[in-house]
Short mmCIF file of C-alpha atoms in Angstrom, two decimals:
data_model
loop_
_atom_site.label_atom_id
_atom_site.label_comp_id
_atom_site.label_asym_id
_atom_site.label_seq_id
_atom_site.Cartn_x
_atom_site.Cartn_y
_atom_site.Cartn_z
CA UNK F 65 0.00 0.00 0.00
CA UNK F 66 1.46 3.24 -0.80
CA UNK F 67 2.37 5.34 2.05
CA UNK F 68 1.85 8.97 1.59
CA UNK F 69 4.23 12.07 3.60
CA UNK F 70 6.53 14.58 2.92
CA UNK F 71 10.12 13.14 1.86
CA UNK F 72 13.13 15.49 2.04
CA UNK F 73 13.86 16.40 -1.19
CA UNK F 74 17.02 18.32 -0.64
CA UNK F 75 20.19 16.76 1.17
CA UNK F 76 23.68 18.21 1.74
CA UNK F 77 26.82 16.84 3.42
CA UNK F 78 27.52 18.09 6.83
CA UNK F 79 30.67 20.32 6.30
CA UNK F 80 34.09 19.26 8.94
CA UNK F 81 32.89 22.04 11.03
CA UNK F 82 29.60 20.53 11.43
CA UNK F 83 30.68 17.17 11.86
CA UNK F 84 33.57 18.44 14.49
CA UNK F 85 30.87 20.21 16.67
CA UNK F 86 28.39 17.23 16.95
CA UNK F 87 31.12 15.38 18.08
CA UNK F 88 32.65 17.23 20.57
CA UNK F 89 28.77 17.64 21.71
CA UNK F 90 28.32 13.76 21.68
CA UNK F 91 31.46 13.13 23.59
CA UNK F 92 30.23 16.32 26.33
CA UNK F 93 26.85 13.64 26.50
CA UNK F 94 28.19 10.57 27.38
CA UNK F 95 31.11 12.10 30.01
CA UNK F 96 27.86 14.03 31.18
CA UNK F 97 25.89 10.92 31.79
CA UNK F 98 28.94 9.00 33.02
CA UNK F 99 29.56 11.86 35.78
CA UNK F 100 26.21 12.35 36.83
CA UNK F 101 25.95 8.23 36.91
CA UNK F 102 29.31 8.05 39.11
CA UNK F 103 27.66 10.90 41.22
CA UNK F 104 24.49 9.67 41.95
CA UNK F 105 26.21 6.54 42.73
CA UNK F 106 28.81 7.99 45.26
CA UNK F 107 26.24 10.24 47.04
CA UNK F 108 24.04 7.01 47.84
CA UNK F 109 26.87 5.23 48.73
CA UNK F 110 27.83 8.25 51.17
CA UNK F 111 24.14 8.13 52.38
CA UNK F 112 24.59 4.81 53.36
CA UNK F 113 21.34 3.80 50.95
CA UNK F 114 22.84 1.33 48.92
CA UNK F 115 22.39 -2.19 49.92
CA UNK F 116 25.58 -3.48 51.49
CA UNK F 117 27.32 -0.44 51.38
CA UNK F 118 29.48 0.88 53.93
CA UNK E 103 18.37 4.93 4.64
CA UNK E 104 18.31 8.49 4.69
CA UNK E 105 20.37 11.05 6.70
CA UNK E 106 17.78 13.48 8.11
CA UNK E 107 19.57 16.82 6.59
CA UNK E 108 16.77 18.20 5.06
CA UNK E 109 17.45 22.01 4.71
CA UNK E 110 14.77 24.67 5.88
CA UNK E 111 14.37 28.00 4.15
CA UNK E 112 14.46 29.88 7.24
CA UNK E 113 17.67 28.36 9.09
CA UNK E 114 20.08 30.98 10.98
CA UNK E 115 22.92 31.70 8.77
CA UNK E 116 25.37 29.65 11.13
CA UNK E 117 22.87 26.32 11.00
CA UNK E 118 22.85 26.87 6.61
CA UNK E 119 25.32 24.20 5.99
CA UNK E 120 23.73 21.00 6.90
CA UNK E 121 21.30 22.35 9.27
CA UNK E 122 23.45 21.20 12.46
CA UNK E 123 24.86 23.39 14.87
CA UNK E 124 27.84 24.50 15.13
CA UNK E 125 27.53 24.75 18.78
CA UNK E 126 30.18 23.99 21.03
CA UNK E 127 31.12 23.79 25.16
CA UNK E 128 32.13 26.79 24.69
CA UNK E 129 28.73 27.78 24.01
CA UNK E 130 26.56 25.74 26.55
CA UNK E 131 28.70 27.04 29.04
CA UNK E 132 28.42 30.14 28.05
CA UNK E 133 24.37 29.75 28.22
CA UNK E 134 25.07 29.46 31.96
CA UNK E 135 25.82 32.65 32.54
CA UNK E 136 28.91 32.40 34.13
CA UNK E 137 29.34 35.79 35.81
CA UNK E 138 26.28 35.36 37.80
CA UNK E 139 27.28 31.42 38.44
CA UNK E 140 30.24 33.23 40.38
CA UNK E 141 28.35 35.12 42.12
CA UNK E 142 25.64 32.17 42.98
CA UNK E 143 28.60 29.90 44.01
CA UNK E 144 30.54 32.54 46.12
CA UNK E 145 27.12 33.44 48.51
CA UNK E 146 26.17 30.21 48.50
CA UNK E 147 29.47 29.01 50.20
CA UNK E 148 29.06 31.70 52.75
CA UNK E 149 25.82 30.63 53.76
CA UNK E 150 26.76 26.69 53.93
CA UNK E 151 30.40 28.10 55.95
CA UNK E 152 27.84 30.17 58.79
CA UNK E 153 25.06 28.01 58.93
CA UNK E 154 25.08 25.73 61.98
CA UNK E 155 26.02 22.35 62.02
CA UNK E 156 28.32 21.03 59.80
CA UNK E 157 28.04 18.64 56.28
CA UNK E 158 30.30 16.15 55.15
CA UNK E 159 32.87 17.38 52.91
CA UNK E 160 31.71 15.34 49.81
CA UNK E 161 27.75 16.63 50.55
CA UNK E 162 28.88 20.19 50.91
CA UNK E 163 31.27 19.74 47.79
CA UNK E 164 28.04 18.21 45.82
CA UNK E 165 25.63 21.19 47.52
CA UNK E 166 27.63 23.69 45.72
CA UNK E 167 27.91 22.08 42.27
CA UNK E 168 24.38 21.74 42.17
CA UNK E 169 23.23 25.10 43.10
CA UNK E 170 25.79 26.11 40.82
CA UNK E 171 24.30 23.99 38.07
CA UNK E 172 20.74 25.12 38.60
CA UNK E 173 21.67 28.58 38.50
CA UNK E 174 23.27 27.54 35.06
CA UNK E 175 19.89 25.93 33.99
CA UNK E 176 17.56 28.77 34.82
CA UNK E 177 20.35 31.30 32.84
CA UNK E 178 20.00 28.99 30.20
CA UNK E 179 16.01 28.82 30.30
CA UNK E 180 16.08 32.95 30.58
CA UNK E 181 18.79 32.93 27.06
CA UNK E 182 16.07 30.11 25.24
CA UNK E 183 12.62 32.72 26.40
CA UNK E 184 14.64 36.24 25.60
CA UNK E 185 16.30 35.70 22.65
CA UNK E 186 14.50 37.71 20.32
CA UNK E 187 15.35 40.88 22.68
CA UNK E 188 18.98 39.79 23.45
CA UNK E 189 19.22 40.15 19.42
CA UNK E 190 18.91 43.32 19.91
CA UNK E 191 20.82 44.67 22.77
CA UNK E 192 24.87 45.41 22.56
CA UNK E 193 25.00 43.58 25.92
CA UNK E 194 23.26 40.33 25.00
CA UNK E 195 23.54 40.11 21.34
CA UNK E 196 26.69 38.09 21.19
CA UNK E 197 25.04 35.26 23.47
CA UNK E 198 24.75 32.15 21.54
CA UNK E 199 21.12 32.00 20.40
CA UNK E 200 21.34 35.81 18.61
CA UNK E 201 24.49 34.90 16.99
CA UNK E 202 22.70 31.64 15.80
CA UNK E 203 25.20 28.59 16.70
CA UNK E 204 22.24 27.46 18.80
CA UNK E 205 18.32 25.85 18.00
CA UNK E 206 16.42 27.27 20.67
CA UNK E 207 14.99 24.32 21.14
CA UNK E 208 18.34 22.77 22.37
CA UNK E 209 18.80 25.60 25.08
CA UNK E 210 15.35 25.02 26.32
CA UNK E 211 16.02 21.08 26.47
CA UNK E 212 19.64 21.68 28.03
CA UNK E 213 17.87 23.99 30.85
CA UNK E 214 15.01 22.14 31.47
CA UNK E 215 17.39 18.70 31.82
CA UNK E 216 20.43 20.50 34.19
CA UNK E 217 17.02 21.96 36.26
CA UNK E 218 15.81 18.66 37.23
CA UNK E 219 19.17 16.75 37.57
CA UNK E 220 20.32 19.49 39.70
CA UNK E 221 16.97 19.85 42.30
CA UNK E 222 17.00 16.01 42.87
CA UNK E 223 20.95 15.47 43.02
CA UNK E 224 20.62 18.45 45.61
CA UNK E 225 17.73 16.90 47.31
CA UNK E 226 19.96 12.90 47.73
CA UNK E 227 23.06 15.02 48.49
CA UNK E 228 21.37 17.02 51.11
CA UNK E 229 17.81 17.28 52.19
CA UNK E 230 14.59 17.74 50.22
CA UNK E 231 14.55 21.79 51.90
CA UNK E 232 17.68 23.12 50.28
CA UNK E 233 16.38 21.06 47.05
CA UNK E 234 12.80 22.66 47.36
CA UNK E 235 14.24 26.07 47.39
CA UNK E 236 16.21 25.50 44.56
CA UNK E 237 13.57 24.57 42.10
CA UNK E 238 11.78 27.45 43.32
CA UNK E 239 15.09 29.43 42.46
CA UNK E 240 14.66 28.30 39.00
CA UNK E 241 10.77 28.32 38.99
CA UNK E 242 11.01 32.20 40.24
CA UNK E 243 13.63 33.68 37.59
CA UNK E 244 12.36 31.54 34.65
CA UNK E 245 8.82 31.83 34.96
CA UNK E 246 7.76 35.09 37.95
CA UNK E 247 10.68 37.26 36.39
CA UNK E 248 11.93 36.01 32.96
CA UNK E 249 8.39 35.41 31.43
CA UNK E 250 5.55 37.00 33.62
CA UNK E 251 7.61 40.47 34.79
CA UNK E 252 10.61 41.52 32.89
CA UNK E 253 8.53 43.14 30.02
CA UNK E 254 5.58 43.91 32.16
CA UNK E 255 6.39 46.44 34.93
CA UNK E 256 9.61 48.76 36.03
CA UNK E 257 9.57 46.64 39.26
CA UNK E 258 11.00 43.51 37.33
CA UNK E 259 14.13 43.68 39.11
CA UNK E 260 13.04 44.55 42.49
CA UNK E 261 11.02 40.99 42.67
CA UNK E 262 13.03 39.15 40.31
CA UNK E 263 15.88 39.91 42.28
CA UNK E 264 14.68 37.12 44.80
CA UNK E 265 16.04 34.48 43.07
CA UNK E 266 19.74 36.12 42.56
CA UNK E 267 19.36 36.57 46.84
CA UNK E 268 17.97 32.93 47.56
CA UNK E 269 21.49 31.00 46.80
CA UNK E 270 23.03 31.83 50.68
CA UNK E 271 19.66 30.72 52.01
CA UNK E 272 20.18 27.50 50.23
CA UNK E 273 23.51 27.09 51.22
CA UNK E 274 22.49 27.56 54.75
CA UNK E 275 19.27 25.17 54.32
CA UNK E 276 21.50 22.08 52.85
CA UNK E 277 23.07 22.19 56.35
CA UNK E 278 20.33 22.67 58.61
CA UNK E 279 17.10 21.58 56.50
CA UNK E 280 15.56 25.02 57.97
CA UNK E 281 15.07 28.35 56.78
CA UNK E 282 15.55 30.82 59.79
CA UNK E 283 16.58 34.75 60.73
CA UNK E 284 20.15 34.28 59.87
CA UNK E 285 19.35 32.69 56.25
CA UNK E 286 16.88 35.69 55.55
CA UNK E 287 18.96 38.11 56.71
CA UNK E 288 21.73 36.67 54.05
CA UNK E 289 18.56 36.62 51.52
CA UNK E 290 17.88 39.97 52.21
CA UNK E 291 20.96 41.66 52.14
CA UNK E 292 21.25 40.44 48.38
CA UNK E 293 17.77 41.25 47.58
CA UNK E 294 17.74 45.10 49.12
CA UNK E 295 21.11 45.21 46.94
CA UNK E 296 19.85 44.56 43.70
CA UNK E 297 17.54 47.58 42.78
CA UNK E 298 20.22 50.13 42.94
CA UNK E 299 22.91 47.76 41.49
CA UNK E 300 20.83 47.05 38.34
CA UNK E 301 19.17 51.05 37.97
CA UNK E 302 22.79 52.27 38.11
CA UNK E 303 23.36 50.44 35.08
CA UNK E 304 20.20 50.80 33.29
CA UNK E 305 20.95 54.53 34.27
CA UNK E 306 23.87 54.62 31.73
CA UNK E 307 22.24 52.08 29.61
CA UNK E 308 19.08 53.56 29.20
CA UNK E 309 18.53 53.80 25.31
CA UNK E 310 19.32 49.78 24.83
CA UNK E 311 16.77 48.77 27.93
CA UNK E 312 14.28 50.93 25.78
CA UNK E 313 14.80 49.91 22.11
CA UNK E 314 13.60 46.85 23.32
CA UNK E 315 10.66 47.68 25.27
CA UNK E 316 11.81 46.65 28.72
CA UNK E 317 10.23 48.73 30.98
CA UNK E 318 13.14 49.49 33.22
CA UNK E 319 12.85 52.22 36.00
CA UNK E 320 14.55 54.59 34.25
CA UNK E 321 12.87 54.30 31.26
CA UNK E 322 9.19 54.52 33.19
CA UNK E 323 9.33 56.65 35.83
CA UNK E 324 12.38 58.73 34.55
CA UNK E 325 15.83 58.80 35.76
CA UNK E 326 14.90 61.22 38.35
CA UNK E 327 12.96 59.18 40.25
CA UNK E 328 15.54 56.28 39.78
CA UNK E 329 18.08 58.05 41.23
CA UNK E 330 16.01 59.00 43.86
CA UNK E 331 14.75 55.04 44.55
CA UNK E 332 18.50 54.46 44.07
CA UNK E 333 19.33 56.32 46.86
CA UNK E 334 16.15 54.94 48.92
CA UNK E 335 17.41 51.18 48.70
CA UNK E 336 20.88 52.74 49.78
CA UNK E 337 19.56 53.49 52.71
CA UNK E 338 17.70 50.15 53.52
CA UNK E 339 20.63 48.44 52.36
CA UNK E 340 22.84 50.19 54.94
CA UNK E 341 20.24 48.97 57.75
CA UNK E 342 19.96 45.36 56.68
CA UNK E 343 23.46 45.43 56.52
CA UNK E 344 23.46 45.78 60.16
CA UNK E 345 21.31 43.09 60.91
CA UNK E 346 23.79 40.15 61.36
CA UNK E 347 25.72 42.13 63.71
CA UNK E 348 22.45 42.53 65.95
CA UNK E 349 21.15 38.94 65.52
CA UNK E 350 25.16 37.31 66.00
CA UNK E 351 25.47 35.84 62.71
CA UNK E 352 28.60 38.40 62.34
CA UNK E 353 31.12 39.96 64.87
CA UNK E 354 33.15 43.10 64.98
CA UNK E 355 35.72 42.08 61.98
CA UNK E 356 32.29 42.12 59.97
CA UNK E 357 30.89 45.45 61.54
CA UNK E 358 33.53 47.80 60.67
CA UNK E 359 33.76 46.29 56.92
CA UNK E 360 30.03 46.89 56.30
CA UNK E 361 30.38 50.32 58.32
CA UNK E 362 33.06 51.35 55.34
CA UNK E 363 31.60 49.55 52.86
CA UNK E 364 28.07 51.27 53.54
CA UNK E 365 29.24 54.54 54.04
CA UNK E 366 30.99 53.87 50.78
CA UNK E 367 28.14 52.32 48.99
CA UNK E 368 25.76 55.74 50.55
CA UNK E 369 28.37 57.97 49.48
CA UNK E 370 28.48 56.92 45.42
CA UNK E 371 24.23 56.25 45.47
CA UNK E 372 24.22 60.08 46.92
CA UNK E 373 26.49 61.48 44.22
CA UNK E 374 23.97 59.67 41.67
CA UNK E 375 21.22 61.04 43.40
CA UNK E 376 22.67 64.47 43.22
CA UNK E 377 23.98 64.21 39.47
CA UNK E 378 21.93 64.26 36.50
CA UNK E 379 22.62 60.46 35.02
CA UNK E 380 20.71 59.11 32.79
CA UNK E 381 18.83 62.68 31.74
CA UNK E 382 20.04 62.02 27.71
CA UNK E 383 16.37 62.95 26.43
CA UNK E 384 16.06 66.16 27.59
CA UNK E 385 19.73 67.51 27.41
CA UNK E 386 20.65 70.65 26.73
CA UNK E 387 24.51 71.69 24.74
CA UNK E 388 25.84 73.24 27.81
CA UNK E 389 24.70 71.05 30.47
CA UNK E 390 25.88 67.97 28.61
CA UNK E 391 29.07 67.59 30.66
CA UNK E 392 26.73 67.55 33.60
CA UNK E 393 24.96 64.43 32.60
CA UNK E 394 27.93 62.62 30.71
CA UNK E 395 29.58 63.13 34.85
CA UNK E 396 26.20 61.82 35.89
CA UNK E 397 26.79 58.64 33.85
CA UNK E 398 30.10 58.57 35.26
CA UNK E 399 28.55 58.68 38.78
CA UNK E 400 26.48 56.01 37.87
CA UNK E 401 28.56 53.78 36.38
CA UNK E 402 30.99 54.25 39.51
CA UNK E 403 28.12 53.08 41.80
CA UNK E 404 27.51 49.98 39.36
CA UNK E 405 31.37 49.18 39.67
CA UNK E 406 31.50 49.47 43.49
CA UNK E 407 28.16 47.70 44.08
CA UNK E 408 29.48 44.36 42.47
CA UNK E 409 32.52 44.74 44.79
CA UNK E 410 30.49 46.09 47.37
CA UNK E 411 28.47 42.23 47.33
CA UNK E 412 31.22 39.78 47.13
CA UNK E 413 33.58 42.24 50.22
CA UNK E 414 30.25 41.99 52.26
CA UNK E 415 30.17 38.36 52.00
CA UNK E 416 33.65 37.65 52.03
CA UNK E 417 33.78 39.69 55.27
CA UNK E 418 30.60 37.34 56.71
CA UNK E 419 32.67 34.52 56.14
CA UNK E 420 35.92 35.74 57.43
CA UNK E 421 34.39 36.88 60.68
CA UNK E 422 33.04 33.63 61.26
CA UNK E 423 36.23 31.97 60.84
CA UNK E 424 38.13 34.39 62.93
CA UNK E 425 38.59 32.81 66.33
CA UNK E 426 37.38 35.60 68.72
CA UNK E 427 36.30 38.13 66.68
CA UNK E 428 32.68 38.40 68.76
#
């Protein structure tokens, strides 16, 4: 059955700068969510709310 | 598969290539508003350093970053609502969404997320108080002062200044889980503070303030009247000022600092009140040099009032670790 919507006619190539800043932003995301991980992690453990910890 | 790089007419001039941004850390930080983040951390320090009781190092560590961080989030929230007015003004313009590096879709999702991450990391760090008053930090500037006041009424800064004064009192509440006299006292010498410190600028600043339609005091009820309120909140800001002396929060080291730095602080809001800043409409060729000296005054007072803050807390927190100094 044909499926009807708007397709992108119109593509270009992300230029080096582009590319350069999305990574840099990608790599800022995951240390971002590692960090906040490690520090929600360290404040339970500090709280004494994680099972078995010290 | 097909890379979704579909080109909009109306893209910013920096997102034309692709259509991604060229945004970098540089730029989210930069969203944050670092100048005030200095100021956030610095009072917020001072009121975790007085406040009785004491926090683990980590906890207080953690307390810091995150008030830090949501004072980050709600600048970034206030750069996503303003932009189309921080397009216009020489002050703002250079901020990332004007210059167009930025969707403002992404600062609104980067505020919104460091908002919530930092309210409940400050709640597990500390307590759910010193969280609570944090997301009403960011709840206050973003949506009582950035959206509902600013371009409503000349007394945007006198009521938005709350949330720039509530950082001590959530300093002090991640140690005790209580608001009390001290804490408002720190609240209110900030608060009292920020009237003159922001009319002294929009004194000198008038004409950008007005091409954009925010209704600053000047711009309202003329700079005669501002100079006069300016001097007013002088005043009250020399009496709060006392306060911590008469409720103990402070000793003697403290006294005689705020006793200069009021009589300073009185001495530059009376020269304002005297000169004729911020009078550009109505000048006349031979009294010009009068009001360019007036903006001179003004723009002195500005100067010393941002000293005039981080001395007054600096001098809160040496006196309180000064052995002796009651």
């Amino acid at each position: 059955m044909q499926e009807y919507r708007d397709r992108p006619t119109k593509f270009s190539k992300p230029t080096d700068a582009e590319v350069k800043a999305r990574t840099k932003r990608n790599l800022a995301l995951a240390g971002g969510l590692l960090l906040f991980v490690i520090l929600v992690f360290v404040t339970m453990v500090s709280r004494g709310e994680l099972p078995g910890a010290v | 598969m097909s890379l979704d790089t579909h080109i909009a007419g109306d893209e910013p001039v920096a997102l034309a290539g692709a259509g991604l941004s060229l945004a970098g850390p540089r730029d989210f930080f930069q969203l944050m508003k670092p100048r005030v983040m200095s100021l956030v951390i610095f009072t917020a320090i001072i009121g975790l350093l007085v406040a009785p009781g004491s926090l683990p190092l980590y906890n207080s560590v953690m307390a810091i970053f995150c008030i830090a961080v949501g004072a980050g989030a709600s600048g970034a929230l206030n750069m996503w609502y303003d932009a189309d007015i921080d397009a216009q003004m020489t002050r703002t313009k250079k901020r990332p969404l004007p210059r167009g590096v930025m969707e403002p879709r992404t600062a609104l999702t980067f505020g919104f997320l460091l908002s919530v991450v930092s309210v409940w990391m400050l709640g597990l760090a500390t307590n759910y108080v010193a969280a609570g008053l944090l997301a009403f930090t960011i709840f206050f500037y973003v949506v009582i002062y950035t959206m509902l006041l600013k371009r409503r009424t000349p007394q945007n800064i006198v009521i938005g200044g709350a949330p720039g004064a509530l950082p001590p009192m959530i300093g002090y509440a991640a140690v005790t889980g209580t608001v009390t006299l001290d804490s408002i006292i720190l609240f209110l010498i900030i608060f009292i503070w920020t009237p003159p410190h922001f009319w002294a600028l929009a004194l000198y600043k008038l004409s950008d303030y007005g091409r954009v339609g925010i209704p600053m005091m000047p711009n309202v009820a003329g700079p005669k009247s501002t100079r006069n309120q300016i001097f007013g909140y002088a005043l009250a800001l020399a009496a709060v000022a006392a306060a911590p002396v008469l409720t103990g929060l402070s000793g003697s080291v403290y006294g005689f600092g705020a006793f200069l730095l009021n009589v300073g602080f009185l001495a530059l809001a009376f020269k304002v009140w005297r000169s004729r800043a911020g009078e550009k409409d109505e000048v006349q060729p031979e009294s010009l040099y009068e009001v360019q000296k007036g903006d001179r005054d003004a723009r002195n007072l500005f100067a010393f009032s941002i000293f005039y803050l981080f001395a007054m807390f600096a001098l809160i927190g040496v006196d309180y670790l000064l052995p002796g100094s009651f």
